[in-house]
Amino acid sequence: MKRDQDIYTNIEMDSLSASLLNALDSQVAVLDDQGTVIAYNNEWHNFRQSLENTWCHPGLGVNILKNLQAPLADGNDFALRFLIGIKEVLGLEVTSFESKCFFKDVKKAPFWFKVKVSHLQNQNGAIIMYDDISDQIKSTRYLKETQQKFESHFHNSLYGILVADENKVIIEANKVACKLLETTIDDVTFSNVTNFLDLDMDVDHLQKKINRDGNMIGEIEITTANGNTIPVEMSVTLFRNEDGKYITSWAFNDISEKKITEKTLRQTEQQYKLQFNNTLEGIIIGRPDGQMLNINPAACDILGYTQKELEGKHRDIIFDTEHPLNKKALQKRRKDGSFVGEVVFTHREGYHIPVEIGTVIFAAENGSEKSIINIKDISERKSVQQQLIDEKEFTESAISILPTAFFVFSTDGEMIRWNDMLEDDLGYSARELARTNVMKLIHPHDRYKLREILGKLSGEKVSINVRCISKNGEIINYLLRGTSFDQNGKTYIVGGGLNQNDLLEIDTERKRNAELLTQLFHNSPIGIVLIDADGKILESNDSFEKTFEYKKEELRDLTLTEAIVPDYMDKQAQSFSNQSFTGQAFQSEAIRITKNGKEVPVLIGGVPVEVDNEVIAIYGMYVDISERKKLEDQILDLLETEQQARLHMQDMFEEAPTAIAMLEGDNHTYSFVNDKYKELICKENVTGKTVSEVLPELNDQGLTKMLDTCYNDGKTHTFNERAVYFHKENSLEKENYYLNFVYKPLHDDKGDVYGIFVQAVDVTEQVKARNLIEKSLQEKETLLTEVHHRVKNNLAIISGLLELEVMSVNDKKVSKHLDSTHSRINTIAKVHELLYQSDSLSHVSFKEYIKSVLSKNSKLMKGEHPLISDFELDDVHLNVNQAIPVGILLNEILEHLHDTCIEPDNLSEGQLIFKMREEKNNVIIDLLDPLHRVLDFQKPGSELKHTLRNELIEVLLTQIYGDIKISEGDQSLLTLSFPKSEAKGPHNALYN
């Protein structure tokens, strides 16, 4: 590899081309027609040096098409697009290819690049340019993530909040507050806040308290609209409205149940102590500041101390905090709360002991922090590993630094060992060489040379010239030197090969160099202009002409100052020119003008062109940064907005009266919890731990699995009044709760789920109260059903007494009157019987009522000729307060028709047809009579006139707003119609 003015290349390049290539801000590499990297600039080299995986920035002599095979095997989408794009450009299918790529390296933060591959127009090959746009992507993503977090909290808040004016009148309340206060928004608005909060509402007192103690008031009890008291944690915010008047905001959260896990922690600690003194693994319990409190016997054996010599002492006597491994371990444990890995301890006799440790920081009962360290001595294992590593590194280093191709193969032609140089020369991968017989690598006409010496070698050194064939068919002239050795009964050839094609390629590449840089000049997306010592424009590329709206011929007789420099920037332009002609390159931002006088913000770079240490011309490079300037202004505005939103969001999170937590990763690790969440679970050191570690009882209840489902399907899961239990402190006894909570997935800018937002509120008391009310309502409905049953039974008793009375009376007239009364009572009893049998306590099916009244046992339907011969009934439901008068009215009509139809002359003439339907909320009952007997209702001398039955019919029609019409045709028709209504009465009162 050659380096000329920070240009890395395996071809000869003149100083002008090298300066031009390295003056670009982009990471630039040049490929030959086969895709092999033949040159790249300093930006490419620096970025490549910083990467762990360099597949996207291969080195010199590496074929980029082969280099992309590894990421392709891992399913990298960009590598596939990149491979196809390069092949199309090299194959002249397209002149250029552009794309954006995302690259994540082990050592670095993720990178975003704008990539362009352009064909070298008059020369086979291509040029690759990477422009780093990571900062733009990062800014956009950060703003989007912040907005998502803010919106997720705003839309999922479970706080109860009351806002009151200076007169203590509530002017606003959210749904959670209304639910906790057992009231509605309409009822709570404009009521006095002291109806619910027994606090000193004086503004001056509140202001002093906030100045002294902050917004948090603490735990108090609130009184609900139903007189119930609920313990809550209250905070208050005091501010002025637009009129300068004070407004108070009261935020509160139900904290009826808090202590959850202390007993469980105490029991766990006791069980741990039983294992402490009997385990074979060393254990040290101390404090994060380094004080050692307890050391078990196994740790003392490893370190060579007694317990008395270590307990109460500082860790410095056994642990060097400045050792790189130890220092890194302490930093990670302080950051994450835990560490697992290798560190170095110091034995009593002064030598270092390599150990594997697992350490974690936890909260003690008194609230202080403690640490626990598990120790495992790995001295013997490390010694064996180091010996193997040293031997391997020595062998690999010796082979890799060889300047020529190295190889070991058997006399059968099997390739055993080789270095990277052989792979680069022949173009084969390691896997391909392992499967290839060495004879296939030799030109057919030269294979006899190798065969001749294979049988003669016996530890002697030989040297031959042969031609080898690369994977792509290229002939490589090699000078091979080697000797033989025997191992395990087989003979092997070890040696090296000098590629003699390099001198020939150098001459060829030198000729191509000028053409490559010419293509780079004309194909560059950056505007480039060449000016002489007088500032006259000698040459310009398409990008320069497009940026400043000139044609090439228009620039020929102009100086650069005349063409694009505004008058007020002449001095600056002259300064840039003077700087370049002293041999210095420069880069700066400035304003230049187009042919039409339009100002364009540009990034200017100047590169001097030297011949024999004398500057003869200058390359000026211009990048239009108009869009970048606009983007910078937008980013500044967005950053200011985001900063305000972020501060507001942080206040909302910290002051929220509901429990809020952020979980990250598929193992649901806490990344953020507010104070309310810590109080809910009764734990402080939660951040950095998983849900299963903090609340293991959620696994048995399926809630941890629901977190997995939410993370995997990316959908929000809400739970209302979900039964959840927690273990009491230091015991396995369960305590049950009802919680309203939400699991909402958090998405990054690519739409992938990276965490879950959790918010919860305890509604145990509300659920218990509602269950009690529902039980009471059920008891009342049962009592009302029993009332209907008893009314029906009592009416049945009265009906039975009347039947007995009818049987004992000989007077037909009296018997007839008693029979009518008996029928009326049955009519009412049938309604109550249907109510008793129905699910509804206020409505009855009038169709079922008619079928019941006109059953076969009814006197109206007995005999050979029943009153009704056919029914056509729609299913009509009536309010019971309307059904009773309609039933009595229908009974009076049918009783009268029955009395008319049982006349001897009418017995064999046929029966009535009964129809009922509902039209536009009106009930219509038709009685069709082929013998015109219903006309009796209109006869002046009818028996119906001036009777109790007639008066009842008129009164009942008035009560139900009904009407009776009689029409005459082939058969007479009596029509009873009335509007359906929810008549007022005791049955309606049940639901009003």
GROMACS .gro file of C-alpha atoms in nm, residues 330-584:
model
  255
  330LEU     CA    1  -1.680  -0.055   3.935
  331GLN     CA    2  -1.805   0.195   3.674
  332LYS     CA    3  -2.048  -0.057   3.522
  333ARG     CA    4  -2.179  -0.164   3.862
  334ARG     CA    5  -2.239   0.196   3.967
  335LYS     CA    6  -2.418   0.266   3.636
  336ASP     CA    7  -2.626  -0.055   3.607
  337GLY     CA    8  -2.641  -0.165   3.971
  338SER     CA    9  -2.471  -0.496   3.888
  339PHE     CA   10  -2.170  -0.652   3.713
  340VAL     CA   11  -2.071  -1.002   3.598
  341GLY     CA   12  -1.726  -1.067   3.455
  342GLU     CA   13  -1.354  -1.093   3.522
  343VAL     CA   14  -1.157  -0.879   3.770
  344VAL     CA   15  -0.828  -0.909   3.961
  345PHE     CA   16  -0.798  -0.953   4.340
  346THR     CA   17  -0.475  -0.922   4.545
  347HIS     CA   18  -0.367  -1.218   4.763
  348ARG     CA   19  -0.230  -1.159   5.112
  349GLU     CA   20   0.115  -1.251   4.979
  350GLY     CA   21   0.091  -0.972   4.719
  351TYR     CA   22   0.031  -1.155   4.392
  352HIS     CA   23  -0.278  -1.102   4.170
  353ILE     CA   24  -0.557  -1.358   4.147
  354PRO     CA   25  -0.776  -1.359   3.831
  355VAL     CA   26  -1.136  -1.426   3.935
  356GLU     CA   27  -1.487  -1.430   3.789
  357ILE     CA   28  -1.730  -1.227   3.999
  358GLY     CA   29  -2.098  -1.148   4.008
  359THR     CA   30  -2.181  -0.834   4.204
  360VAL     CA   31  -2.495  -0.630   4.261
  361ILE     CA   32  -2.592  -0.325   4.466
  362PHE     CA   33  -2.910  -0.360   4.672
  363ALA     CA   34  -3.103  -0.156   4.929
  364ALA     CA   35  -3.077  -0.265   5.294
  365GLU     CA   36  -3.369  -0.246   5.538
  366ASN     CA   37  -3.250   0.087   5.681
  367GLY     CA   38  -3.247   0.239   5.332
  368SER     CA   39  -2.867   0.235   5.289
  369GLU     CA   40  -2.696   0.064   4.996
  370LYS     CA   41  -2.507  -0.264   5.023
  371SER     CA   42  -2.320  -0.475   4.774
  372ILE     CA   43  -2.272  -0.850   4.741
  373ILE     CA   44  -1.986  -1.010   4.550
  374ASN     CA   45  -1.960  -1.378   4.448
  375ILE     CA   46  -1.601  -1.486   4.372
  376LYS     CA   47  -1.465  -1.779   4.169
  377ASP     CA   48  -1.087  -1.836   4.134
  378ILE     CA   49  -0.995  -1.892   3.766
  379SER     CA   50  -0.614  -1.877   3.801
  380GLU     CA   51  -0.547  -2.221   3.655
  381ARG     CA   52  -0.787  -2.172   3.368
  382LYS     CA   53  -0.639  -1.831   3.280
  383SER     CA   54  -0.287  -1.974   3.284
  384VAL     CA   55  -0.376  -2.245   3.032
  385GLN     CA   56  -0.569  -1.999   2.817
  386GLN     CA   57  -0.283  -1.749   2.813
  387GLN     CA   58  -0.032  -2.014   2.708
  388LEU     CA   59  -0.253  -2.118   2.416
  389ILE     CA   60  -0.316  -1.758   2.317
  390ASP     CA   61   0.053  -1.670   2.323
  391GLU     CA   62   0.142  -1.964   2.102
  392LYS     CA   63  -0.135  -1.886   1.856
  393GLU     CA   64  -0.058  -1.513   1.843
  394PHE     CA   65   0.309  -1.581   1.778
  395THR     CA   66   0.230  -1.816   1.490
  396GLU     CA   67  -0.036  -1.588   1.339
  397SER     CA   68   0.182  -1.279   1.371
  398ALA     CA   69   0.477  -1.451   1.207
  399ILE     CA   70   0.266  -1.560   0.911
  400SER     CA   71   0.064  -1.239   0.871
  401ILE     CA   72   0.365  -1.003   0.858
  402LEU     CA   73   0.525  -1.191   0.571
  403PRO     CA   74   0.547  -0.955   0.269
  404THR     CA   75   0.483  -1.244   0.030
  405ALA     CA   76   0.222  -1.516  -0.007
  406PHE     CA   77   0.270  -1.799   0.243
  407PHE     CA   78   0.144  -2.156   0.200
  408VAL     CA   79   0.158  -2.508   0.339
  409PHE     CA   80   0.020  -2.797   0.133
  410SER     CA   81   0.058  -3.174   0.129
  411THR     CA   82   0.219  -3.371  -0.151
  412ASP     CA   83  -0.137  -3.473  -0.244
  413GLY     CA   84  -0.208  -3.107  -0.322
  414GLU     CA   85  -0.432  -3.042  -0.017
  415MET     CA   86  -0.405  -2.680   0.108
  416ILE     CA   87  -0.325  -2.679   0.484
  417ARG     CA   88  -0.226  -2.320   0.575
  418TRP     CA   89  -0.191  -1.985   0.397
  419ASN     CA   90  -0.193  -1.614   0.471
  420ASP     CA   91  -0.412  -1.323   0.356
  421MET     CA   92  -0.163  -1.227   0.087
  422LEU     CA   93  -0.227  -1.552  -0.102
  423GLU     CA   94  -0.606  -1.496  -0.082
  424ASP     CA   95  -0.566  -1.137  -0.208
  425ASP     CA   96  -0.340  -1.239  -0.495
  426LEU     CA   97  -0.556  -1.527  -0.619
  427GLY     CA   98  -0.898  -1.380  -0.529
  428TYR     CA   99  -1.018  -1.692  -0.349
  429SER     CA  100  -1.185  -1.697  -0.008
  430ALA     CA  101  -1.044  -1.907   0.275
  431ARG     CA  102  -1.324  -2.160   0.232
  432GLU     CA  103  -1.259  -2.191  -0.142
  433LEU     CA  104  -0.885  -2.242  -0.096
  434ALA     CA  105  -0.947  -2.512   0.166
  435ARG     CA  106  -1.147  -2.706  -0.094
  436THR     CA  107  -0.909  -2.651  -0.388
  437ASN     CA  108  -0.619  -2.880  -0.489
  438VAL     CA  109  -0.298  -2.681  -0.529
  439MET     CA  110  -0.250  -2.818  -0.885
  440LYS     CA  111  -0.569  -2.643  -0.997
  441LEU     CA  112  -0.409  -2.310  -0.900
  442ILE     CA  113  -0.112  -2.368  -1.135
  443HIS     CA  114  -0.135  -2.296  -1.508
  444PRO     CA  115  -0.173  -2.631  -1.696
  445HIS     CA  116   0.151  -2.571  -1.889
  446ASP     CA  117   0.351  -2.521  -1.565
  447ARG     CA  118   0.209  -2.803  -1.352
  448TYR     CA  119   0.487  -3.041  -1.460
  449LYS     CA  120   0.740  -2.816  -1.282
  450LEU     CA  121   0.567  -2.869  -0.949
  451ARG     CA  122   0.524  -3.243  -1.005
  452GLU     CA  123   0.897  -3.283  -1.077
  453ILE     CA  124   1.010  -3.133  -0.748
  454LEU     CA  125   0.744  -3.297  -0.523
  455GLY     CA  126   0.915  -3.637  -0.551
  456LYS     CA  127   1.267  -3.494  -0.507
  457LEU     CA  128   1.221  -3.269  -0.202
  458SER     CA  129   1.367  -3.407   0.118
  459GLY     CA  130   1.425  -3.108   0.337
  460GLU     CA  131   1.602  -2.922   0.054
  461LYS     CA  132   1.509  -2.570  -0.049
  462VAL     CA  133   1.397  -2.515  -0.408
  463SER     CA  134   1.292  -2.215  -0.619
  464ILE     CA  135   1.083  -2.221  -0.939
  465ASN     CA  136   0.895  -1.975  -1.161
  466VAL     CA  137   0.538  -2.076  -1.240
  467ARG     CA  138   0.225  -1.912  -1.364
  468CYS     CA  139  -0.080  -1.928  -1.137
  469ILE     CA  140  -0.443  -1.869  -1.231
  470SER     CA  141  -0.660  -1.646  -1.009
  471LYS     CA  142  -1.027  -1.710  -0.950
  472ASN     CA  143  -1.127  -1.463  -1.220
  473GLY     CA  144  -0.884  -1.623  -1.472
  474GLU     CA  145  -0.602  -1.369  -1.440
  475ILE     CA  146  -0.247  -1.497  -1.496
  476ILE     CA  147  -0.012  -1.425  -1.203
  477ASN     CA  148   0.361  -1.483  -1.240
  478TYR     CA  149   0.495  -1.626  -0.915
  479LEU     CA  150   0.848  -1.697  -0.791
  480LEU     CA  151   0.792  -1.992  -0.554
  481ARG     CA  152   1.045  -2.085  -0.287
  482GLY     CA  153   0.993  -2.370  -0.040
  483THR     CA  154   1.105  -2.685   0.134
  484SER     CA  155   0.943  -3.002   0.273
  485PHE     CA  156   0.884  -3.149   0.617
  486ASP     CA  157   0.728  -3.471   0.749
  487GLN     CA  158   0.459  -3.494   1.016
  488ASN     CA  159   0.242  -3.789   1.122
  489GLY     CA  160   0.363  -3.996   0.828
  490LYS     CA  161   0.277  -3.731   0.562
  491THR     CA  162   0.501  -3.497   0.365
  492TYR     CA  163   0.415  -3.126   0.342
  493ILE     CA  164   0.551  -2.837   0.141
  494VAL     CA  165   0.600  -2.501   0.315
  495GLY     CA  166   0.708  -2.188   0.137
  496GLY     CA  167   0.622  -1.852  -0.009
  497GLY     CA  168   0.544  -1.687  -0.339
  498LEU     CA  169   0.644  -1.346  -0.476
  499ASN     CA  170   0.388  -1.187  -0.710
  500GLN     CA  171   0.586  -1.046  -1.004
  501ASN     CA  172   0.285  -0.879  -1.171
  502ASP     CA  173   0.306  -0.570  -0.950
  503LEU     CA  174   0.567  -0.390  -1.162
  504LEU     CA  175   0.358  -0.438  -1.476
  505GLU     CA  176   0.043  -0.321  -1.301
  506ILE     CA  177   0.212  -0.007  -1.167
  507ASP     CA  178   0.283   0.117  -1.520
  508THR     CA  179  -0.072   0.043  -1.631
  509GLU     CA  180  -0.227   0.210  -1.330
  510ARG     CA  181  -0.014   0.523  -1.368
  511LYS     CA  182  -0.166   0.575  -1.713
  512ARG     CA  183  -0.516   0.524  -1.582
  513ASN     CA  184  -0.470   0.760  -1.289
  514ALA     CA  185  -0.508   1.083  -1.482
  515GLU     CA  186  -0.826   0.959  -1.648
  516LEU     CA  187  -0.973   0.846  -1.315
  517LEU     CA  188  -0.923   1.186  -1.155
  518THR     CA  189  -1.063   1.360  -1.461
  519GLN     CA  190  -1.379   1.152  -1.424
  520LEU     CA  191  -1.385   1.233  -1.053
  521PHE     CA  192  -1.369   1.604  -1.140
  522HIS     CA  193  -1.660   1.590  -1.384
  523ASN     CA  194  -1.878   1.343  -1.191
  524SER     CA  195  -1.837   1.498  -0.849
  525PRO     CA  196  -2.164   1.617  -0.688
  526ILE     CA  197  -1.959   1.911  -0.555
  527GLY     CA  198  -1.914   2.216  -0.774
  528ILE     CA  199  -1.544   2.240  -0.876
  529VAL     CA  200  -1.370   2.517  -1.070
  530LEU     CA  201  -1.004   2.554  -1.174
  531ILE     CA  202  -0.863   2.910  -1.179
  532ASP     CA  203  -0.520   3.045  -1.268
  533ALA     CA  204  -0.301   3.289  -1.076
  534ASP     CA  205  -0.503   3.584  -1.214
  535GLY     CA  206  -0.833   3.436  -1.096
  536LYS     CA  207  -0.947   3.348  -1.449
  537ILE     CA  208  -1.168   3.041  -1.483
  538LEU     CA  209  -0.988   2.765  -1.670
  539GLU     CA  210  -1.229   2.473  -1.621
  540SER     CA  211  -1.556   2.399  -1.437
  541ASN     CA  212  -1.766   2.088  -1.382
  542ASP     CA  213  -2.140   2.034  -1.428
  543SER     CA  214  -2.221   2.075  -1.058
  544PHE     CA  215  -2.055   2.419  -1.048
  545GLU     CA  216  -2.240   2.534  -1.358
  546LYS     CA  217  -2.572   2.402  -1.226
  547THR     CA  218  -2.527   2.566  -0.884
  548PHE     CA  219  -2.450   2.911  -1.028
  549GLU     CA  220  -2.673   2.886  -1.339
  550TYR     CA  221  -2.396   2.932  -1.596
  551LYS     CA  222  -2.318   2.754  -1.919
  552LYS     CA  223  -1.957   2.643  -1.977
  553GLU     CA  224  -1.896   2.889  -2.259
  554GLU     CA  225  -2.025   3.180  -2.045
  555LEU     CA  226  -1.749   3.124  -1.789
  556ARG     CA  227  -1.449   3.115  -2.023
  557ASP     CA  228  -1.367   3.488  -2.027
  558LEU     CA  229  -1.468   3.561  -1.667
  559THR     CA  230  -1.272   3.573  -1.346
  560LEU     CA  231  -1.413   3.386  -1.048
  561THR     CA  232  -1.477   3.715  -0.865
  562GLU     CA  233  -1.673   3.857  -1.161
  563ALA     CA  234  -1.882   3.541  -1.194
  564ILE     CA  235  -1.997   3.454  -0.844
  565VAL     CA  236  -1.858   3.688  -0.572
  566PRO     CA  237  -2.095   3.961  -0.445
  567ASP     CA  238  -1.941   4.309  -0.414
  568TYR     CA  239  -1.954   4.315  -0.035
  569MET     CA  240  -1.746   3.994  -0.012
  570ASP     CA  241  -1.459   4.093  -0.251
  571LYS     CA  242  -1.210   4.123   0.035
  572GLN     CA  243  -1.299   3.780   0.175
  573ALA     CA  244  -1.268   3.619  -0.170
  574GLN     CA  245  -0.927   3.783  -0.223
  575SER     CA  246  -0.817   3.656   0.118
  576PHE     CA  247  -0.914   3.300   0.023
  577SER     CA  248  -0.726   3.331  -0.306
  578ASN     CA  249  -0.409   3.466  -0.137
  579GLN     CA  250  -0.422   3.185   0.117
  580SER     CA  251  -0.438   2.919  -0.155
  581PHE     CA  252  -0.150   3.070  -0.357
  582THR     CA  253   0.071   3.043  -0.048
  583GLY     CA  254   0.024   2.665  -0.069
  584GLN     CA  255  -0.243   2.629   0.203
   0.00000   0.00000   0.00000
